[in-house]
PDB file of C-alpha atoms in Angstrom:
ATOM      1  CA  MET A   1     -44.037 -67.900 -56.007  1.00 49.00           C
ATOM      2  CA  LEU A   2     -45.512 -65.705 -53.337  1.00 70.00           C
ATOM      3  CA  ALA A   3     -42.909 -64.031 -51.136  1.00 77.00           C
ATOM      4  CA  SER A   4     -45.179 -64.588 -48.154  1.00 78.00           C
ATOM      5  CA  ALA A   5     -45.185 -68.333 -48.806  1.00 81.00           C
ATOM      6  CA  LYS A   6     -41.401 -68.433 -48.667  1.00 83.00           C
ATOM      7  CA  VAL A   7     -41.444 -66.583 -45.344  1.00 85.00           C
ATOM      8  CA  ALA A   8     -44.259 -68.773 -43.984  1.00 85.00           C
ATOM      9  CA  PHE A   9     -42.404 -71.976 -44.917  1.00 86.00           C
ATOM     10  CA  ALA A  10     -39.172 -70.624 -43.431  1.00 87.00           C
ATOM     11  CA  GLN A  11     -41.022 -69.959 -40.191  1.00 88.00           C
ATOM     12  CA  SER A  12     -43.220 -73.075 -40.076  1.00 88.00           C
ATOM     13  CA  MET A  13     -40.784 -75.848 -40.994  1.00 90.00           C
ATOM     14  CA  PRO A  14     -38.451 -75.351 -38.008  1.00 92.00           C
ATOM     15  CA  GLU A  15     -41.570 -75.288 -35.815  1.00 91.00           C
ATOM     16  CA  LEU A  16     -42.613 -78.662 -37.255  1.00 90.00           C
ATOM     17  CA  VAL A  17     -39.143 -80.092 -36.566  1.00 92.00           C
ATOM     18  CA  GLN A  18     -39.361 -78.907 -32.957  1.00 93.00           C
ATOM     19  CA  ALA A  19     -42.889 -80.335 -32.614  1.00 91.00           C
ATOM     20  CA  SER A  20     -41.634 -83.675 -33.975  1.00 90.00           C
ATOM     21  CA  ILE A  21     -38.741 -83.756 -31.507  1.00 90.00           C
ATOM     22  CA  GLU A  22     -41.096 -82.833 -28.679  1.00 90.00           C
ATOM     23  CA  ALA A  23     -43.419 -85.676 -29.697  1.00 88.00           C
ATOM     24  CA  LEU A  24     -40.502 -88.119 -29.443  1.00 87.00           C
ATOM     25  CA  ARG A  25     -39.794 -86.818 -25.935  1.00 87.00           C
ATOM     26  CA  GLN A  26     -43.351 -86.754 -24.605  1.00 87.00           C
ATOM     27  CA  HIS A  27     -45.909 -88.660 -26.700  1.00 86.00           C
ATOM     28  CA  PRO A  28     -46.899 -91.883 -24.899  1.00 86.00           C
ATOM     29  CA  GLN A  29     -46.179 -94.781 -27.249  1.00 83.00           C
ATOM     30  CA  PRO A  30     -48.402 -97.851 -27.176  1.00 82.00           C
ATOM     31  CA  PRO A  31     -48.412-100.455 -25.793  1.00 81.00           C
ATOM     32  CA  TYR A  32     -46.497 -99.321 -22.692  1.00 84.00           C
ATOM     33  CA  GLY A  33     -47.286 -95.601 -22.651  1.00 84.00           C
ATOM     34  CA  ARG A  34     -43.648 -94.455 -22.580  1.00 82.00           C
ATOM     35  CA  PRO A  35     -42.159 -91.809 -24.895  1.00 82.00           C
ATOM     36  CA  ALA A  36     -40.250 -92.991 -27.981  1.00 77.00           C
ATOM     37  CA  GLN A  37     -37.019 -91.165 -27.188  1.00 74.00           C
ATOM     38  CA  ALA A  38     -34.326 -93.270 -25.576  1.00 68.00           C
ATOM     39  CA  SER A  39     -31.011 -91.809 -26.658  1.00 73.00           C
ATOM     40  CA  GLY A  40     -32.098 -88.863 -28.799  1.00 81.00           C
ATOM     41  CA  ARG A  41     -30.540 -90.268 -31.988  1.00 83.00           C
ATOM     42  CA  THR A  42     -33.850 -90.212 -33.873  1.00 87.00           C
ATOM     43  CA  ALA A  43     -34.442 -86.597 -32.850  1.00 88.00           C
ATOM     44  CA  GLN A  44     -30.994 -85.643 -34.142  1.00 90.00           C
ATOM     45  CA  LEU A  45     -31.920 -87.021 -37.572  1.00 91.00           C
ATOM     46  CA  ILE A  46     -35.085 -84.943 -38.001  1.00 92.00           C
ATOM     47  CA  ARG A  47     -34.488 -82.029 -40.353  1.00 94.00           C
ATOM     48  CA  GLU A  48     -36.399 -79.634 -42.565  1.00 94.00           C
ATOM     49  CA  GLU A  49     -36.075 -78.130 -45.997  1.00 93.00           C
ATOM     50  CA  HIS A  50     -38.069 -75.279 -47.428  1.00 90.00           C
ATOM     51  CA  GLY A  51     -38.076 -73.109 -50.482  1.00 86.00           C
ATOM     52  CA  ASP A  52     -40.233 -70.606 -52.290  1.00 82.00           C
ATOM     53  CA  ASP A  53     -43.139 -72.982 -52.703  1.00 82.00           C
ATOM     54  CA  PHE A  54     -42.576 -75.979 -50.440  1.00 86.00           C
ATOM     55  CA  GLY A  55     -41.751 -77.094 -46.957  1.00 87.00           C
ATOM     56  CA  ALA A  56     -40.767 -80.589 -45.871  1.00 90.00           C
ATOM     57  CA  VAL A  57     -39.749 -82.328 -42.677  1.00 90.00           C
ATOM     58  CA  TYR A  58     -37.569 -85.427 -43.017  1.00 92.00           C
ATOM     59  CA  GLY A  59     -36.783 -88.114 -40.496  1.00 90.00           C
ATOM     60  CA  PRO A  60     -34.749 -91.296 -40.412  1.00 89.00           C
ATOM     61  CA  ALA A  61     -35.882 -94.408 -42.263  1.00 85.00           C
ATOM     62  CA  HIS A  62     -36.845 -96.128 -39.032  1.00 85.00           C
ATOM     63  CA  ALA A  63     -39.371 -93.413 -38.081  1.00 86.00           C
ATOM     64  CA  GLN A  64     -42.160 -95.509 -39.630  1.00 88.00           C
ATOM     65  CA  THR A  65     -41.298 -98.249 -37.133  1.00 89.00           C
ATOM     66  CA  LEU A  66     -42.106 -95.832 -34.310  1.00 87.00           C
ATOM     67  CA  ILE A  67     -45.600 -95.476 -35.760  1.00 88.00           C
ATOM     68  CA  THR A  68     -46.539 -99.012 -36.832  1.00 90.00           C
ATOM     69  CA  GLY A  69     -43.949-101.197 -35.158  1.00 90.00           C
ATOM     70  CA  ARG A  70     -41.898-103.823 -36.953  1.00 91.00           C
ATOM     71  CA  GLY A  71     -43.335-107.081 -38.168  1.00 91.00           C
ATOM     72  CA  PRO A  72     -41.601-110.445 -38.201  1.00 92.00           C
ATOM     73  CA  THR A  73     -38.766-110.842 -40.683  1.00 85.00           C
ATOM     74  CA  ARG A  74     -39.672-112.487 -43.958  1.00 75.00           C
ATOM     75  CA  GLY A  75     -36.646-113.957 -45.745  1.00 63.00           C
ATOM     76  CA  GLY A  76     -33.519-112.054 -46.715  1.00 55.00           C
ATOM     77  CA  GLY A  77     -31.023-110.068 -44.726  1.00 54.00           C
ATOM     78  CA  ASN A  78     -31.029-106.502 -43.481  1.00 58.00           C
ATOM     79  CA  ALA A  79     -30.557-104.733 -46.849  1.00 62.00           C
ATOM     80  CA  GLY A  80     -27.013-103.650 -46.052  1.00 64.00           C
ATOM     81  CA  GLY A  81     -27.785-101.670 -42.889  1.00 73.00           C
ATOM     82  CA  GLU A  82     -26.498-102.170 -39.390  1.00 83.00           C
ATOM     83  CA  PRO A  83     -27.730-105.485 -37.936  1.00 88.00           C
ATOM     84  CA  LEU A  84     -30.763-105.195 -35.671  1.00 88.00           C
ATOM     85  CA  ARG A  85     -28.867-106.940 -32.873  1.00 93.00           C
ATOM     86  CA  ALA A  86     -26.226-104.180 -32.895  1.00 92.00           C
ATOM     87  CA  ILE A  87     -28.875-101.448 -32.980  1.00 89.00           C
ATOM     88  CA  LEU A  88     -30.699-103.009 -30.026  1.00 91.00           C
ATOM     89  CA  ALA A  89     -27.485-103.517 -28.039  1.00 94.00           C
ATOM     90  CA  GLN A  90     -26.630 -99.837 -28.511  1.00 91.00           C
ATOM     91  CA  TRP A  91     -30.202 -98.813 -27.673  1.00 88.00           C
ATOM     92  CA  ALA A  92     -30.082-100.748 -24.385  1.00 91.00           C
ATOM     93  CA  GLN A  93     -26.747 -99.169 -23.551  1.00 92.00           C
ATOM     94  CA  ASP A  94     -27.986 -95.655 -24.411  1.00 88.00           C
ATOM     95  CA  LYS A  95     -31.115 -96.178 -22.350  1.00 85.00           C
ATOM     96  CA  GLY A  96     -29.060 -97.389 -19.395  1.00 88.00           C
ATOM     97  CA  ILE A  97     -30.840-100.714 -19.055  1.00 90.00           C
ATOM     98  CA  GLN A  98     -29.346-102.744 -16.207  1.00 94.00           C
ATOM     99  CA  LEU A  99     -28.802-106.310 -17.390  1.00 95.00           C
ATOM    100  CA  THR A 100     -28.799-109.157 -14.889  1.00 94.00           C
ATOM    101  CA  GLY A 101     -27.215-112.583 -14.710  1.00 94.00           C
ATOM    102  CA  GLY A 102     -23.992-111.471 -16.368  1.00 94.00           C
ATOM    103  CA  MET A 103     -25.734-110.801 -19.700  1.00 96.00           C
ATOM    104  CA  THR A 104     -23.812-108.476 -21.997  1.00 96.00           C
ATOM    105  CA  TYR A 105     -25.383-105.819 -24.192  1.00 96.00           C
ATOM    106  CA  GLN A 106     -24.366-107.870 -27.237  1.00 96.00           C
ATOM    107  CA  GLN A 107     -26.204-110.908 -25.855  1.00 97.00           C
ATOM    108  CA  PHE A 108     -29.236-108.761 -25.074  1.00 96.00           C
ATOM    109  CA  GLY A 109     -29.165-107.356 -28.615  1.00 95.00           C
ATOM    110  CA  PHE A 110     -28.999-110.834 -30.109  1.00 95.00           C
ATOM    111  CA  LEU A 111     -31.903-112.180 -28.014  1.00 95.00           C
ATOM    112  CA  ALA A 112     -34.086-109.109 -28.533  1.00 94.00           C
ATOM    113  CA  ALA A 113     -33.418-109.142 -32.286  1.00 93.00           C
ATOM    114  CA  ARG A 114     -34.264-112.834 -32.471  1.00 94.00           C
ATOM    115  CA  LYS A 115     -37.576-112.191 -30.701  1.00 94.00           C
ATOM    116  CA  ILE A 116     -38.404-109.300 -33.054  1.00 93.00           C
ATOM    117  CA  HIS A 117     -37.398-111.312 -36.133  1.00 93.00           C
ATOM    118  CA  ARG A 118     -39.735-114.109 -35.031  1.00 94.00           C
ATOM    119  CA  ALA A 119     -42.742-112.203 -33.701  1.00 94.00           C
ATOM    120  CA  GLY A 120     -42.349-108.511 -34.518  1.00 93.00           C
ATOM    121  CA  THR A 121     -42.481-105.715 -31.958  1.00 91.00           C
ATOM    122  CA  ALA A 122     -45.255-105.289 -29.401  1.00 90.00           C
ATOM    123  CA  LEU A 123     -46.502-102.190 -31.267  1.00 90.00           C
ATOM    124  CA  HIS A 124     -46.845-104.257 -34.471  1.00 92.00           C
ATOM    125  CA  ARG A 125     -48.603-107.096 -32.666  1.00 91.00           C
ATOM    126  CA  LEU A 126     -50.997-104.589 -31.069  1.00 89.00           C
ATOM    127  CA  GLY A 127     -52.150-103.584 -34.560  1.00 89.00           C
ATOM    128  CA  GLN A 128     -53.000-100.011 -33.592  1.00 85.00           C
ATOM    129  CA  PRO A 129     -50.568 -97.448 -35.000  1.00 87.00           C
ATOM    130  CA  SER A 130     -49.140 -94.846 -32.678  1.00 88.00           C
ATOM    131  CA  ARG A 131     -50.246 -91.268 -33.257  1.00 85.00           C
ATOM    132  CA  LEU A 132     -46.659 -90.144 -32.662  1.00 85.00           C
ATOM    133  CA  PHE A 133     -46.459 -87.740 -35.601  1.00 84.00           C
ATOM    134  CA  SER A 134     -50.077 -87.555 -36.825  1.00 83.00           C
ATOM    135  CA  ASP A 135     -51.007 -85.242 -33.959  1.00 81.00           C
ATOM    136  CA  ILE A 136     -48.399 -82.730 -35.184  1.00 84.00           C
ATOM    137  CA  LEU A 137     -49.656 -81.898 -38.676  1.00 82.00           C
ATOM    138  CA  THR A 138     -53.156 -80.881 -37.654  1.00 85.00           C
ATOM    139  CA  PRO A 139     -55.767 -78.824 -39.498  1.00 88.00           C
ATOM    140  CA  ASP A 140     -54.997 -75.987 -37.058  1.00 91.00           C
ATOM    141  CA  ARG A 141     -51.310 -76.015 -37.988  1.00 86.00           C
ATOM    142  CA  LEU A 142     -52.167 -76.042 -41.712  1.00 86.00           C
ATOM    143  CA  ASN A 143     -54.653 -73.202 -41.210  1.00 91.00           C
ATOM    144  CA  THR A 144     -51.959 -71.211 -39.401  1.00 89.00           C
ATOM    145  CA  LEU A 145     -49.600 -71.752 -42.343  1.00 86.00           C
ATOM    146  CA  LYS A 146     -52.281 -70.616 -44.810  1.00 87.00           C
ATOM    147  CA  ALA A 147     -53.081 -67.598 -42.624  1.00 90.00           C
ATOM    148  CA  ARG A 148     -49.403 -66.591 -42.558  1.00 86.00           C
ATOM    149  CA  ILE A 149     -49.246 -66.785 -46.355  1.00 85.00           C
ATOM    150  CA  ALA A 150     -52.494 -64.843 -46.719  1.00 88.00           C
ATOM    151  CA  ALA A 151     -51.420 -62.158 -44.242  1.00 87.00           C
ATOM    152  CA  GLY A 152     -48.164 -61.658 -46.086  1.00 83.00           C
ATOM    153  CA  GLN A 153     -49.987 -61.376 -49.392  1.00 85.00           C
ATOM    154  CA  MET A 154     -52.450 -58.877 -47.951  1.00 87.00           C
ATOM    155  CA  VAL A 155     -49.539 -56.675 -46.871  1.00 85.00           C
ATOM    156  CA  ALA A 156     -47.921 -57.024 -50.303  1.00 82.00           C
ATOM    157  CA  ILE A 157     -51.176 -56.157 -52.103  1.00 87.00           C
ATOM    158  CA  ALA A 158     -51.827 -53.172 -49.842  1.00 88.00           C
ATOM    159  CA  THR A 159     -48.288 -51.907 -50.449  1.00 87.00           C
ATOM    160  CA  GLU A 160     -48.713 -52.272 -54.225  1.00 87.00           C
ATOM    161  CA  LEU A 161     -52.058 -50.433 -54.101  1.00 90.00           C
ATOM    162  CA  ARG A 162     -50.628 -47.583 -52.043  1.00 90.00           C
ATOM    163  CA  HIS A 163     -47.707 -47.330 -54.455  1.00 89.00           C
ATOM    164  CA  ALA A 164     -50.020 -47.345 -57.502  1.00 89.00           C
ATOM    165  CA  LEU A 165     -52.408 -44.761 -56.010  1.00 90.00           C
ATOM    166  CA  SER A 166     -49.580 -42.428 -55.005  1.00 89.00           C
ATOM    167  CA  GLN A 167     -48.413 -42.150 -58.625  1.00 84.00           C
TER     168      GLN A 167
END
């Protein structure tokens, strides 16, 4: 593959990871207009891989939920993962939510999970996906990647031509 592509992917993929993390910190999420990041755990799970002819950014399995929300539960359990009630209890704790009336974080997690299992999240009920990550991979960013590859190839071609003409 083109050497310039490898360099361009090596440069661009970390930039995409940083843009994704920044989106979690700043992008207003519907329906309340607050950023998605509570504890930073999702951001810690975003990573990139690149090679000679590819670049990829990976996130946690629940990243799709940040875009479309979570619908009501239909049959079955949680597919072997951590129970939603435990995830929500930890989320509330990480976010520093002050519970009233002597409610514990475990009780909060149970009640919030029950509500989500019955009705889905507000983002799902809204029916309009968040643009959390879609604003990151823009035509401008893709054009920049292509321009980096092309610029590297132009340098390589010019070097080869100079070398060939000097002989």
